[in-house]
Each structure stands twice: as structure tokens, then as C-alpha cells.
PDB file of C-alpha atoms in Angstrom:
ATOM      1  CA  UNK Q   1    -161.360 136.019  46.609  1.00  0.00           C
ATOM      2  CA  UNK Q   2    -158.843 139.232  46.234  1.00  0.00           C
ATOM      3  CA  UNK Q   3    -159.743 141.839  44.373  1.00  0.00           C
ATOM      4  CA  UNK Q   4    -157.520 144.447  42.616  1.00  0.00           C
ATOM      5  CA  UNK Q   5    -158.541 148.271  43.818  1.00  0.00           C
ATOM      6  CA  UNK Q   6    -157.592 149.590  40.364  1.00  0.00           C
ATOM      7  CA  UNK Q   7    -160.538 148.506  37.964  1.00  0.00           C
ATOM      8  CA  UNK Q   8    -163.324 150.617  40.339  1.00  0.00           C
ATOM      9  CA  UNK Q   9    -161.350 153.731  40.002  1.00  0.00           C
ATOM     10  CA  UNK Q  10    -160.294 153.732  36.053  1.00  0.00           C
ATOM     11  CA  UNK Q  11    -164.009 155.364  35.083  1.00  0.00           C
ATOM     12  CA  UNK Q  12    -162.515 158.620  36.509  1.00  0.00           C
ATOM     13  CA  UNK Q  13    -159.885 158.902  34.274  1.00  0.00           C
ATOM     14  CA  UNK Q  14    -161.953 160.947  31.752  1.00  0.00           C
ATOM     15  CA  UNK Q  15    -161.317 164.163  33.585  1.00  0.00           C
ATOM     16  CA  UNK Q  16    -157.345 164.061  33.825  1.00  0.00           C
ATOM     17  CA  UNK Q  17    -156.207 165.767  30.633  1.00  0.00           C
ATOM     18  CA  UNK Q  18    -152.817 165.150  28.851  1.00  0.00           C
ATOM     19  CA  UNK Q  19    -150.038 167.033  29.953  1.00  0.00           C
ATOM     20  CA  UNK Q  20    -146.428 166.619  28.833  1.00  0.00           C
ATOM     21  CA  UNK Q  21    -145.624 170.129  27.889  1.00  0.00           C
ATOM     22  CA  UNK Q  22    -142.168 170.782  30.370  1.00  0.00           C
ATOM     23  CA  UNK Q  23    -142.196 173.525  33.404  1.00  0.00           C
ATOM     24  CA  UNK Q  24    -139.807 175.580  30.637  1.00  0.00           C
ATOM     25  CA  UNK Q  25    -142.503 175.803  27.920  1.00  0.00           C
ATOM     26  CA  UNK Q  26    -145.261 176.597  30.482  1.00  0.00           C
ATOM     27  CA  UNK Q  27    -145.403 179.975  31.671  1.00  0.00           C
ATOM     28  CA  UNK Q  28    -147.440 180.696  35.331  1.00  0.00           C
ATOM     29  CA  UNK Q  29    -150.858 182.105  33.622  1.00  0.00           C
ATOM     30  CA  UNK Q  30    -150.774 178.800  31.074  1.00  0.00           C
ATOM     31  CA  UNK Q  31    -150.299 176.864  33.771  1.00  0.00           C
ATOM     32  CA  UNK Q  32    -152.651 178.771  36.020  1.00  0.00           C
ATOM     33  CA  UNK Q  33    -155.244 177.886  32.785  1.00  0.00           C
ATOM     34  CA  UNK Q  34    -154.762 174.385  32.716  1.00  0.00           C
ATOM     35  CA  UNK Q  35    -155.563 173.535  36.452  1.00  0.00           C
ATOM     36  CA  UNK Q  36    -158.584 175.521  36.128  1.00  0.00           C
ATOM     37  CA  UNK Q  37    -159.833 173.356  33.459  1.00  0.00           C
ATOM     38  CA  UNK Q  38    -158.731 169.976  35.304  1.00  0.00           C
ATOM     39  CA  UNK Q  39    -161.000 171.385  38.371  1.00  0.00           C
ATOM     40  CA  UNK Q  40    -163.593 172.509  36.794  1.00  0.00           C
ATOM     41  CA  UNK Q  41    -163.757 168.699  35.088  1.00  0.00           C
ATOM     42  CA  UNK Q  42    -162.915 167.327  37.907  1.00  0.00           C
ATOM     43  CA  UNK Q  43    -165.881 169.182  40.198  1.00  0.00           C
ATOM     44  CA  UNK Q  44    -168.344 168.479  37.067  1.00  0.00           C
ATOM     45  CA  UNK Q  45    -166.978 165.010  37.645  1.00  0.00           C
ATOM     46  CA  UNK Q  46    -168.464 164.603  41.525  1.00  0.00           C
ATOM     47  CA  UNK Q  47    -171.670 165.624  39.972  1.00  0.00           C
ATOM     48  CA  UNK Q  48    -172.324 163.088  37.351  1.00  0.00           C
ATOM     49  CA  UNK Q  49    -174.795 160.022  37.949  1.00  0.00           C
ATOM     50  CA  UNK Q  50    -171.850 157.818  38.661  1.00  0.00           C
ATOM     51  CA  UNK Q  51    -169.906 160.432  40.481  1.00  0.00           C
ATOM     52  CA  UNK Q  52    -169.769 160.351  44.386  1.00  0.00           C
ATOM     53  CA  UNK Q  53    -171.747 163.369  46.195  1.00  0.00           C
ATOM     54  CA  UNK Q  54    -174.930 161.383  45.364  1.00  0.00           C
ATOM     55  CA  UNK Q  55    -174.126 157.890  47.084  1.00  0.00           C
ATOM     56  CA  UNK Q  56    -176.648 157.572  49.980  1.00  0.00           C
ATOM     57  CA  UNK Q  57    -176.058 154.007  51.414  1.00  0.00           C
ATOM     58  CA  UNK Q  58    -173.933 151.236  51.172  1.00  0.00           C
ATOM     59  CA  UNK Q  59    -175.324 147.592  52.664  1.00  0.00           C
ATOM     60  CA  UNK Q  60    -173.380 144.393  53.035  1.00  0.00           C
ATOM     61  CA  UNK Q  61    -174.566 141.069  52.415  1.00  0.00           C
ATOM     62  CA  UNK Q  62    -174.853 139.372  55.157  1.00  0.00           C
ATOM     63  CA  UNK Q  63    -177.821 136.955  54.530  1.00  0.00           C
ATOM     64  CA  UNK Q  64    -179.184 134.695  52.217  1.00  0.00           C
ATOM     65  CA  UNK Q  65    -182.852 137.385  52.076  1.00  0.00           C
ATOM     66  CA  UNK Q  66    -182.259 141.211  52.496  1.00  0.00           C
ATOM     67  CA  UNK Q  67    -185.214 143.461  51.830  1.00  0.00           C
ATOM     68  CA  UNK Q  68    -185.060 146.887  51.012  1.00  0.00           C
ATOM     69  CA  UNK Q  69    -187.399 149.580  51.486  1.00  0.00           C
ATOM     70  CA  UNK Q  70    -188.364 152.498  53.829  1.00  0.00           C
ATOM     71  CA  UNK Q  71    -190.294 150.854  56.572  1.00  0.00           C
ATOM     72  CA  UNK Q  72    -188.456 149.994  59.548  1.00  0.00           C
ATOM     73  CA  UNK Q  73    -188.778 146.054  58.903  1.00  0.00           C
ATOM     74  CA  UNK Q  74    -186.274 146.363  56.152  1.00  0.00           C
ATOM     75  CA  UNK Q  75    -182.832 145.057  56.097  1.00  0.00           C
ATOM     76  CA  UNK Q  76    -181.951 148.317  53.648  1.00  0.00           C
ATOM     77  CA  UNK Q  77    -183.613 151.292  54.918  1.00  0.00           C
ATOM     78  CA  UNK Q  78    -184.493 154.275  52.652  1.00  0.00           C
ATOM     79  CA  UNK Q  79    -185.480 157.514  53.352  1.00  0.00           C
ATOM     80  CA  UNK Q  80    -189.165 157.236  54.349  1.00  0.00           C
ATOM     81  CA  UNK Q  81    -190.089 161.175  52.801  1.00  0.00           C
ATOM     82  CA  UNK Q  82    -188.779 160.001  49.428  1.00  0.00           C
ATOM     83  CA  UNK Q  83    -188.889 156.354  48.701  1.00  0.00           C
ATOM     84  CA  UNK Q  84    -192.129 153.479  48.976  1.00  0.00           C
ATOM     85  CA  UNK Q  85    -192.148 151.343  51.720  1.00  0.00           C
ATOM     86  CA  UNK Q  86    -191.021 148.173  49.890  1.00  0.00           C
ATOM     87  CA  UNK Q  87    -189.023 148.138  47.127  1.00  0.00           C
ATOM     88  CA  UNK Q  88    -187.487 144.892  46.554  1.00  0.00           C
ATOM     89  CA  UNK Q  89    -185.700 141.829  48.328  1.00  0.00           C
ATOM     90  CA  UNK Q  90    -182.184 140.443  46.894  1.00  0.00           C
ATOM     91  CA  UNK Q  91    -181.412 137.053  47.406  1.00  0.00           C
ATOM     92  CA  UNK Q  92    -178.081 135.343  48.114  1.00  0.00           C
ATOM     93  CA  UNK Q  93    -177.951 131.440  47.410  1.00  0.00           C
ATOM     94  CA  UNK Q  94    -175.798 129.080  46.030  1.00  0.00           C
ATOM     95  CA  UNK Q  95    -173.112 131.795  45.089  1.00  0.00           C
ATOM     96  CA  UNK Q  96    -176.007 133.409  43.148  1.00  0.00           C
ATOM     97  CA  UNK Q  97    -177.361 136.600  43.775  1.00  0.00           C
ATOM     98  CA  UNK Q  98    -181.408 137.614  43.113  1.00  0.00           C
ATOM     99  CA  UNK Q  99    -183.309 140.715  43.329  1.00  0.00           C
ATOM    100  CA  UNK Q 100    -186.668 140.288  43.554  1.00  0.00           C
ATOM    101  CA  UNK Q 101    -188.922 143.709  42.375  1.00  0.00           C
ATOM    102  CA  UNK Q 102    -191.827 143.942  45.072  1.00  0.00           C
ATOM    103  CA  UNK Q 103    -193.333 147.293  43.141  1.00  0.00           C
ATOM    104  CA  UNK Q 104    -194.013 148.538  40.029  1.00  0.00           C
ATOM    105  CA  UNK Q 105    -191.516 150.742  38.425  1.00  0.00           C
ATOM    106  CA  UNK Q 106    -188.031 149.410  38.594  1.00  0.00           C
ATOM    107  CA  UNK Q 107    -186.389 149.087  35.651  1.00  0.00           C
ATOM    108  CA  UNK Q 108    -182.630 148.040  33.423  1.00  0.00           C
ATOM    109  CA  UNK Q 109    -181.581 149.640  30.709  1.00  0.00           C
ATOM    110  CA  UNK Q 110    -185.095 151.497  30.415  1.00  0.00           C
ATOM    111  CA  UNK Q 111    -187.215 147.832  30.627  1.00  0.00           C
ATOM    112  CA  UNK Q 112    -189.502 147.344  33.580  1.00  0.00           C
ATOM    113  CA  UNK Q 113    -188.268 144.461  36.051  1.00  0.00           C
ATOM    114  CA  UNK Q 114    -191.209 142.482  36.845  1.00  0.00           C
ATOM    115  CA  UNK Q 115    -189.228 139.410  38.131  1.00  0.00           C
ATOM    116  CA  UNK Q 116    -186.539 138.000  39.698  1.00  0.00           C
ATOM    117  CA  UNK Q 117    -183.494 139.098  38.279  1.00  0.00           C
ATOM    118  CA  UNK Q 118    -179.677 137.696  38.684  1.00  0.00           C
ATOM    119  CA  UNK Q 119    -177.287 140.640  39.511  1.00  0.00           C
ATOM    120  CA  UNK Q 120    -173.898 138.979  40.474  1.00  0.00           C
ATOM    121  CA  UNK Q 121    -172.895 135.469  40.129  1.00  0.00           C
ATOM    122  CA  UNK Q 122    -169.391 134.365  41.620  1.00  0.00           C
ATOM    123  CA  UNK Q 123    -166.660 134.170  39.417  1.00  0.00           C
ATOM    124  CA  UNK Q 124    -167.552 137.331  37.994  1.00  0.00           C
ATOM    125  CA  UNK Q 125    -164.652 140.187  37.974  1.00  0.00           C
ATOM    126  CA  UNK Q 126    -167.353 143.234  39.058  1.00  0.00           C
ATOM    127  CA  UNK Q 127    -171.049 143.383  38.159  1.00  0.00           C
ATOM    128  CA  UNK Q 128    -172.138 146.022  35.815  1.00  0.00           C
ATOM    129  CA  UNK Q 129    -176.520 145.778  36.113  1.00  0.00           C
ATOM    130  CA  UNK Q 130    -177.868 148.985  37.961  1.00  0.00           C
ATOM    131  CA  UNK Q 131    -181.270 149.209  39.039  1.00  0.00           C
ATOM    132  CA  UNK Q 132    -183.436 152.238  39.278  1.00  0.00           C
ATOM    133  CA  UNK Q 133    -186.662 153.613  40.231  1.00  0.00           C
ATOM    134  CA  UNK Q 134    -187.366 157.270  39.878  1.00  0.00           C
ATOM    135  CA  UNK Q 135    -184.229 159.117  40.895  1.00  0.00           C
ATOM    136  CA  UNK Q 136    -182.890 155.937  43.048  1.00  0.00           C
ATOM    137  CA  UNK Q 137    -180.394 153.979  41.640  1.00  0.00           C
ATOM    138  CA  UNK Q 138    -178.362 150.484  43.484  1.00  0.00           C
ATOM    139  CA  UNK Q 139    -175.883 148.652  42.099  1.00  0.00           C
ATOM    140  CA  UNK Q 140    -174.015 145.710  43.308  1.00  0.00           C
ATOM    141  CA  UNK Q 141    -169.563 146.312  44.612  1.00  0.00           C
ATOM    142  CA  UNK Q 142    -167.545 143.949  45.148  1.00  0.00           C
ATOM    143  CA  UNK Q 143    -164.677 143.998  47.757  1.00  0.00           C
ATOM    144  CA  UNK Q 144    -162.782 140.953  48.705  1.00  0.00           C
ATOM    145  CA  UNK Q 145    -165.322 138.061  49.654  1.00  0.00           C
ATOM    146  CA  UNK Q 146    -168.048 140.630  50.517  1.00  0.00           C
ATOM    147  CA  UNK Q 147    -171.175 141.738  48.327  1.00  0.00           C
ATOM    148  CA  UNK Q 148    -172.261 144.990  48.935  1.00  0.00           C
ATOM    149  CA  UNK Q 149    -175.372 147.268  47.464  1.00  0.00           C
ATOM    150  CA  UNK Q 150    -174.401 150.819  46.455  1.00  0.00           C
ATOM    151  CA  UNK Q 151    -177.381 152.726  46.400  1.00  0.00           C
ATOM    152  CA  UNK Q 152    -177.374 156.606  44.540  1.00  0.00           C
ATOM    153  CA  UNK Q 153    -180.110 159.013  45.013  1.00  0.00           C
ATOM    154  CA  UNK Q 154    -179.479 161.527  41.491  1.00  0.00           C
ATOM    155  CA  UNK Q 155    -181.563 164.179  43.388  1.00  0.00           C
ATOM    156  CA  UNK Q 156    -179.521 164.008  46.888  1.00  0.00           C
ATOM    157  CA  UNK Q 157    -179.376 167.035  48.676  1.00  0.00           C
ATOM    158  CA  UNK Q 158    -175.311 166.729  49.211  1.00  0.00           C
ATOM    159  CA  UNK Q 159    -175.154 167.525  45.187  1.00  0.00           C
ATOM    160  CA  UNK Q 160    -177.040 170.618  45.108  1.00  0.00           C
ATOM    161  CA  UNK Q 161    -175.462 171.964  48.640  1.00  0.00           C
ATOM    162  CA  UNK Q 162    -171.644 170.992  47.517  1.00  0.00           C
ATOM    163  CA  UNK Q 163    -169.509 174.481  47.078  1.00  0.00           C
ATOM    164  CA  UNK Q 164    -166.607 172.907  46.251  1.00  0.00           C
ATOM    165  CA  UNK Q 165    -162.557 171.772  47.095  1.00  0.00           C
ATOM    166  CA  UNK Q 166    -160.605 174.014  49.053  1.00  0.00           C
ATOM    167  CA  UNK Q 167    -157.135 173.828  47.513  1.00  0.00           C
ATOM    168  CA  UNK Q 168    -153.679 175.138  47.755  1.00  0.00           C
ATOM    169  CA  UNK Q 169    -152.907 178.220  45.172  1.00  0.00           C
ATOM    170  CA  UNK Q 170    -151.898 176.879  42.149  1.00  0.00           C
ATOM    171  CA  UNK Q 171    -148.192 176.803  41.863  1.00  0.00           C
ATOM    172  CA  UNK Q 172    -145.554 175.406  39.360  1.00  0.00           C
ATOM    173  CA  UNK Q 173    -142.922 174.719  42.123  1.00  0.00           C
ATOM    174  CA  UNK Q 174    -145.354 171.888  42.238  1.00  0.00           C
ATOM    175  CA  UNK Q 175    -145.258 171.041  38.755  1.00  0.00           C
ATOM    176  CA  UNK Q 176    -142.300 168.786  38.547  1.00  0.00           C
ATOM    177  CA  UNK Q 177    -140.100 166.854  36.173  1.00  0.00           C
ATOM    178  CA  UNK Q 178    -139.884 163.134  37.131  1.00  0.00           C
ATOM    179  CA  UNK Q 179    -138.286 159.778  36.308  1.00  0.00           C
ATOM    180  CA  UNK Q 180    -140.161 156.485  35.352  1.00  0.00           C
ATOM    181  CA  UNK Q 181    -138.105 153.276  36.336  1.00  0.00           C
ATOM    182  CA  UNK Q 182    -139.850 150.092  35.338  1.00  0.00           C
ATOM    183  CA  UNK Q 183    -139.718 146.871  37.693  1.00  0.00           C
ATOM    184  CA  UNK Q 184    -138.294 143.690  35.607  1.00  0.00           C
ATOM    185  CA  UNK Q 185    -141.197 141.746  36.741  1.00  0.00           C
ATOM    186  CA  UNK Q 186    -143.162 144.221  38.117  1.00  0.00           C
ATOM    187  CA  UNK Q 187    -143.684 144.339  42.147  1.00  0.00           C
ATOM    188  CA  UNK Q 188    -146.154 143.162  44.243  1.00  0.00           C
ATOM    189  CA  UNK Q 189    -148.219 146.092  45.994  1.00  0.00           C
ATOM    190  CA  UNK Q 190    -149.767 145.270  49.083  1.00  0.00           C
ATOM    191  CA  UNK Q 191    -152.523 148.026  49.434  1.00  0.00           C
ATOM    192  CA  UNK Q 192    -155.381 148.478  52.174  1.00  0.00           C
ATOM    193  CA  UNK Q 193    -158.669 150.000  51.671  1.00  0.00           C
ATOM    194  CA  UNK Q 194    -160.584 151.952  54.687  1.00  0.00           C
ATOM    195  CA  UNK Q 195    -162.814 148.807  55.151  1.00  0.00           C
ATOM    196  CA  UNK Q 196    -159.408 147.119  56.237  1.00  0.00           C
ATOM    197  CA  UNK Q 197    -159.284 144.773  53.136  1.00  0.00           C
ATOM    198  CA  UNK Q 198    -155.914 144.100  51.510  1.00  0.00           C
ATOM    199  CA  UNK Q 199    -155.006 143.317  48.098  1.00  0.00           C
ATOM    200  CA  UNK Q 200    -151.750 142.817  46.361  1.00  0.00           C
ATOM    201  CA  UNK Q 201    -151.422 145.077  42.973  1.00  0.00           C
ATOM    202  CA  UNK Q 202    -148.813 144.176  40.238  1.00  0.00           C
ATOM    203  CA  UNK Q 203    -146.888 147.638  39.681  1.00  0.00           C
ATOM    204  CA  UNK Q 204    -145.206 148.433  36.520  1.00  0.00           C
ATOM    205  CA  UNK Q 205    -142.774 150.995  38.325  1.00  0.00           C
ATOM    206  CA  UNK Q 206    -142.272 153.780  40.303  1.00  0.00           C
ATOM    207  CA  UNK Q 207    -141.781 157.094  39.786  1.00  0.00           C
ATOM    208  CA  UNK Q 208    -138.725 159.720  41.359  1.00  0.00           C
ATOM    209  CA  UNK Q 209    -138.604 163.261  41.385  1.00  0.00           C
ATOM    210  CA  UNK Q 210    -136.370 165.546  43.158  1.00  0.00           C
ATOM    211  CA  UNK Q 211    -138.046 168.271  45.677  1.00  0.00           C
ATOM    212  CA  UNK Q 212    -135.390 171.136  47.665  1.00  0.00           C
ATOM    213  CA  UNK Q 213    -132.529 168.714  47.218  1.00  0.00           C
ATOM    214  CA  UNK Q 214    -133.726 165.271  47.928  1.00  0.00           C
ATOM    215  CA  UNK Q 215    -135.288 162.428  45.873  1.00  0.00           C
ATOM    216  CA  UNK Q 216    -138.150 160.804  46.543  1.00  0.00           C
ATOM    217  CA  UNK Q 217    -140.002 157.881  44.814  1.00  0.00           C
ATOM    218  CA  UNK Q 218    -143.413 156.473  44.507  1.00  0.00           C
ATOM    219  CA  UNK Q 219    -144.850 152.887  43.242  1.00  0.00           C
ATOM    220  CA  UNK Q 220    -147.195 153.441  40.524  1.00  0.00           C
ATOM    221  CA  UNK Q 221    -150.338 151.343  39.446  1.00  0.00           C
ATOM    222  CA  UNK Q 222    -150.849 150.996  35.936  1.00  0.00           C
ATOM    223  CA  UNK Q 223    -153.990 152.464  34.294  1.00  0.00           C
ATOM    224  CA  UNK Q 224    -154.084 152.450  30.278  1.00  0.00           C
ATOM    225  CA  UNK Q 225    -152.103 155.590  29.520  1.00  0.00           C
ATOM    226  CA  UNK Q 226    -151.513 156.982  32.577  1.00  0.00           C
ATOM    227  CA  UNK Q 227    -149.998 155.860  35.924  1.00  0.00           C
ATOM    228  CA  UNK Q 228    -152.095 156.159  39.016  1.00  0.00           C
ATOM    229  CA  UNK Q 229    -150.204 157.277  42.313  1.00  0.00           C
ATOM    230  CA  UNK Q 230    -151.714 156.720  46.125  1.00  0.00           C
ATOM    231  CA  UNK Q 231    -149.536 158.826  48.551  1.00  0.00           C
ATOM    232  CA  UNK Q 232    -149.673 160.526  51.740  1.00  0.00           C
ATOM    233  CA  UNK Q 233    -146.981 162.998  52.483  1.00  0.00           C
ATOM    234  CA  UNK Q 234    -146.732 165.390  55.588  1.00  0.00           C
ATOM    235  CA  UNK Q 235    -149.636 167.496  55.593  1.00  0.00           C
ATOM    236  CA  UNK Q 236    -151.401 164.361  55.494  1.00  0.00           C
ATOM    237  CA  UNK Q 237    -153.654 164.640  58.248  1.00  0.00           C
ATOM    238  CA  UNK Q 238    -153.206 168.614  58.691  1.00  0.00           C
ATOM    239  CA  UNK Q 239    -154.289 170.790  55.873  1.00  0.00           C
ATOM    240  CA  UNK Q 240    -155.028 167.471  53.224  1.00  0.00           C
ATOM    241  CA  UNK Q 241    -156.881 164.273  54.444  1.00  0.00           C
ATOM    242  CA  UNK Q 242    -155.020 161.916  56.942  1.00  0.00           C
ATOM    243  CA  UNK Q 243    -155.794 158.680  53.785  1.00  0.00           C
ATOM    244  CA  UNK Q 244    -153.529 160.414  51.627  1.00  0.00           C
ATOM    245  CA  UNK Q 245    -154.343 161.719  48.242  1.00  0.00           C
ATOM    246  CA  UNK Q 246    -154.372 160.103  44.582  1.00  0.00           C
ATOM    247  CA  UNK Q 247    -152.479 161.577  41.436  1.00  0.00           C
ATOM    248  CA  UNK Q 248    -152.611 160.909  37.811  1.00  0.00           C
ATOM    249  CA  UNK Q 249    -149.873 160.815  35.234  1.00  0.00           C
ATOM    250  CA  UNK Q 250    -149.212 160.327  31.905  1.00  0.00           C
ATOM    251  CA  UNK Q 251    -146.743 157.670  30.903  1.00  0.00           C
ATOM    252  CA  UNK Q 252    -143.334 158.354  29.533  1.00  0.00           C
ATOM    253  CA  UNK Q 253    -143.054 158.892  26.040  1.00  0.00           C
ATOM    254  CA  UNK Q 254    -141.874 155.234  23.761  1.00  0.00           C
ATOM    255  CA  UNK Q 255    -138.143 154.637  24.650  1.00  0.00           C
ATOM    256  CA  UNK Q 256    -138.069 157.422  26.993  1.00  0.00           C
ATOM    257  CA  UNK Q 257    -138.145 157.581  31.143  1.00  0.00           C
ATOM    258  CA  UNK Q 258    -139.076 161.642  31.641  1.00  0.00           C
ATOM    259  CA  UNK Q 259    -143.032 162.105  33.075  1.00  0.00           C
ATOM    260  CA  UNK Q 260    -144.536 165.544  34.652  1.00  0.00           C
ATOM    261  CA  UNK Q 261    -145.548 164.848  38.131  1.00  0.00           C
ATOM    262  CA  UNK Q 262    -148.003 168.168  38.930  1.00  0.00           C
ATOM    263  CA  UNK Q 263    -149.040 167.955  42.622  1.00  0.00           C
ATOM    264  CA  UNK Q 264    -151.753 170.772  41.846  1.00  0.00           C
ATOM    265  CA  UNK Q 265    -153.932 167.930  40.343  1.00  0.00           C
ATOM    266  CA  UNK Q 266    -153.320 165.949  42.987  1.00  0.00           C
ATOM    267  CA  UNK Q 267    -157.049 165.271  44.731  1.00  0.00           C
ATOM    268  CA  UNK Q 268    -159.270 164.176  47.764  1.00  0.00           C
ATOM    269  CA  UNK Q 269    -160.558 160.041  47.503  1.00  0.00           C
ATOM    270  CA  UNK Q 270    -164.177 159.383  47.451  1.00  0.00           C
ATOM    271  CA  UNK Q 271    -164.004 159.067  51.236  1.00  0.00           C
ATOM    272  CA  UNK Q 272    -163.549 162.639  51.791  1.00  0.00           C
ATOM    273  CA  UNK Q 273    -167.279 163.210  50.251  1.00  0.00           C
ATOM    274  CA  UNK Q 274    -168.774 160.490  51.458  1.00  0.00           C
ATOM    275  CA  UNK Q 275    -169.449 157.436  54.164  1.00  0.00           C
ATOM    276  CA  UNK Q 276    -170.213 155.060  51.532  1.00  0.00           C
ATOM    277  CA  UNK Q 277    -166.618 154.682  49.645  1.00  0.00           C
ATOM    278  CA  UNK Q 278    -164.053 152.188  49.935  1.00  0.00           C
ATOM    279  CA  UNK Q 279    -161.186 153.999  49.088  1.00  0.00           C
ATOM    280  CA  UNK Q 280    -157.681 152.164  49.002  1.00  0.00           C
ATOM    281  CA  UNK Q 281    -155.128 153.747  51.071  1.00  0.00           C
ATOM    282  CA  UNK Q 282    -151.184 154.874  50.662  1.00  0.00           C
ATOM    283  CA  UNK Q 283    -149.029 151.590  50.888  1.00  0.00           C
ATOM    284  CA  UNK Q 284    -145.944 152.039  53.102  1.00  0.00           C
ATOM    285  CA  UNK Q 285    -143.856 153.036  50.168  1.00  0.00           C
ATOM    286  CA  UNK Q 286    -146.135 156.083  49.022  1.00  0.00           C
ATOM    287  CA  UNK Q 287    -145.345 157.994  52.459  1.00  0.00           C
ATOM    288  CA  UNK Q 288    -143.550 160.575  51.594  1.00  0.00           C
ATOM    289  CA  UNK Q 289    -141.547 162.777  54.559  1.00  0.00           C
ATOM    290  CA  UNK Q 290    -142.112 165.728  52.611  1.00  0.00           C
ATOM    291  CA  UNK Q 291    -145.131 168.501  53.047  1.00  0.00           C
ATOM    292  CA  UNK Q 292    -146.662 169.032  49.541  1.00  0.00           C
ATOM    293  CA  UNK Q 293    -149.032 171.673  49.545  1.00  0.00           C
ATOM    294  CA  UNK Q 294    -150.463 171.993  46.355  1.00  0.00           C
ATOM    295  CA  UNK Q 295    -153.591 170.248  45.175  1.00  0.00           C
ATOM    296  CA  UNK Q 296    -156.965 169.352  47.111  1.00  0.00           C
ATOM    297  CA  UNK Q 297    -156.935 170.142  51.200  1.00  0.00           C
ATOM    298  CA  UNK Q 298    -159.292 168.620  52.963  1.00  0.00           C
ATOM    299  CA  UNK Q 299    -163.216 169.532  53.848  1.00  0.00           C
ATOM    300  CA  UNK Q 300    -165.827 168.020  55.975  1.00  0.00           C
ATOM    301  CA  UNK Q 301    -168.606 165.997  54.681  1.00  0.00           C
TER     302      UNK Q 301
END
């Protein structure tokens, strides 16, 4: 059962803002304006309930009964300091997946769970049913064949503690002007995620742009009104994370090819933040022999 990458990644799309206005309408302090608005979105962003500094745990599947809980005879274990001993058990049988409440409390949608309740069953694109109890919240992923439990804790230490990205200095060399050539049928994307899964994406196109002389291109993904970009370039792995970076675009005009390609914007995956991601990684044709340094750099956990 393949999965495409592209569906878990579209609810971030809320904090890349429009941009079309051209390098020679944009002066350096408007420009220096509208990144600071993107990262202060996009650092609001990691902070939200669904963002990423909260995740705390991420379980596989493995068995047809997998209890979780704080005590050591769990299959999930939980901080002991901040969570009850036994929480609940999910189930796994005839392509059917359970979770059975074992305390008071839990609830959907504000209702109490006081039975067994079906959270995934196979044929299903991605499950949508999260679970909470006080400020813990699990929800079930999907990647490939495998089932996994995300579990968020809204009061986790790593959200209060975070400081922030370093970046590069905002720059609008970096800001460039960029084709978009559409594939007749669209190509086949064969993209890996750190978990060592691969999928195969339909793109629409890629994009070119010209940098000291030389042209480079990049396959895009499609996503609604924008086009989503996976690269890695040459500071890949030196000043910016060795998985390569992501990048959001906005699509062409009707009738016309012209996009704005701003590197500034360009930003960390999930895995930078956390252990509990399963970010998709720069296909062969989004390595780029060029050194970008604008955008995100990376940090430690």
C-alpha cells in the first residue's frame, strides 16, 4: 500500500503568504518586511497543537494488542511524572484498528470515550480521529503498509524552551525570477522518506531559474495553489540540514510560465525539531551543485 508524502504536509500551507510582486518592484526594506512576517508565521506555526515541537513519541504497530500507559509493562510508554499508569490498549485485527479506553477521561471531539472505538480501517487514505486526555493527544499516521501512533503532549517542555531558527540574513540575491515548464503527462517522482519508505509522486513540472550564470531546475509537487519543492543543494549538510530543505511557491499566473522562487523562505523539515517525523527527502533530481545560503540553517534538537 504506497502512500503519497504530499497530503501530510499540505496543513502547513497556511503560513506561506502570496508573493508575485517581481525583485524590480520590491525594494530591500519591503522585502526585508515580508520575510519577517513569513517567520514570524512560520515560528507561530511550530507552536500550534498540530505543529511539531510538541510531538513526544511515535509507536509502530507491530501487534495485534499494544497497550499504552506509563508503567513499564506497556507497549507505549509515557512519561511516568505526567501521565496515569494505563491509559488505553489499541487493537489491530482483521485490517481493523481498536482503541480500547482503560480510564476515565479520554475523549473525541469533546465526548468522553467509554468504549472501544475504531480509529483506522484499511482502505482508508489517512485517519483523521485524535484522542486526548488532559494535555495528551495520539493520533493514528500512516506510512506505506505501517500504522503508527503519533502521540503530542500540548504542554511539552521543547515548546516553551524553543528560541528559534537560525537563518541566513535575508537577501534578495536570493529572491529569484523562475520558469514553470509543465510535464505532458506529468512525471513519476520517486521520493524517500527518513524511515526508508519510497513512494512515487505524479509531478506537474519543474521549475528553472538561473543563479551566477548557470541554470538549474527542480521537480515540483503539486499542492492547490502553490508548488512544493524538496531540494538539497551544497550547504546541505554544512550550515543547513544534510535532508535538504522544502520551499513553497506560488503557481504561474493563467497562460503564463514566470514564478518567484525566494530561497529566504526556504525552511528546516519536521525532522530537524524532532525524532518523531517522517520527513520525505530530496529525490535525485532536487540536488542542486550550487550553495544557497539563504533561508533556515540548521540547529540541534
Amino acid at each position: 500500500m504506497k502512500k503519497k508524502l504530499l497530503p501530510i504536509l499540505i496543513c502547513l500551507l497556511y503560513f506561506f503568504s502570496c508573493d508575485k510582486k517581481p525583485n524590480k518592484l520590491l525594494n530591500q526594506k519591503e522585502h526585508e518586511e515580508l520575510i519577517d512576517s513569513w517567520v514570524e508565521n512560520r515560528l507561530a506555526s511550530l507552536k500550534k497543537d498540530d505543529g511539531w515541537l510538541n510531538l513526544i513519541g511515535l509507536h509502530w504497530i507491530s501487534n495485534s494488542e499494544t497497550s499504552m500507559g506509563s508503567a513499564d509493562y506497556n507497549d507505549i510508554l509515557l512519561p511516568a511524572d505526567k501521565f496515569p499508569e494505563k491509559i488505553g490498549t489499541f487493537f489491530w485485527q482483521d485490517s481493523i484498528l481498536t482503541f480500547t479506553p482503560k480510564i476515565d477521561g479520554i475523549t473525541y471531539n469533546g465526548q468522553m470515550v467509554e468504549s472501544p472505538m475504531i480509529l483506522y480501517t484499511s482502505g482508508l487514505d489517512e485517519p483523521t480521529k485524535t484522542l486526548s486526555l488532559g494535555s495528551l493527544l495520539w493520533t493514528i499516521i500512516i506510512r506505506g503498509d505501517a500504522l503508527g501512533v503519533r502521540i503530542r503532549d500540548l504542554d511539552a517542555s521543547a515548546i516553551s524552551d524553543f528560541k528559534g531558527i537560525p537563518r541566513f540574513a535575508t537577501s534578495l540575491d536570493w529572491r529569484l525570477k523562475g520558469e514553470f515548464t509543465p510535464y505532458e503527462f506529468g512525471k513519476e517522482l520517486s521520493i524517500t522518506n527518513v524511515l526508508g519508505q519510497t513512494s512515487i509522486n505524479l509531478s506537474p513540472g519543474f521549475v528553472s531559474f538561473e543563479k551566477d550564470g548557470k541554470v538549474y531546475q527542480l521537480d515540483a509537487l503539486d499542492a492547490n495553489n502553490q508548488l512544493y519543492l524538496i531540494f538539497a543543494d551544497a550547504s546541505s549538510g554544512l550550515e543547513t540540514y544534510g535532508g535538504g530543505r522544502y520551499l513553497y511557491i506560488d503557481k504561474p499566473a493563467p497562460k503564463k510560465t514566470e514564478v518567484i522562487i525566494d530561497f529566504n523562505k526556504a525552511y528546516n523539515p519536521p525532522c530537524v525539531f524532532t525524532a518523531y517525523a517522517t520527513c520525505p527527502l530530496p529525490p535525485r533530481e532536487n540536488i542542486l551543485d550550487l550553495y544557497i545560503s539563504a533561508g533556515e540553517k540548521y540547529m540541534d534538537k
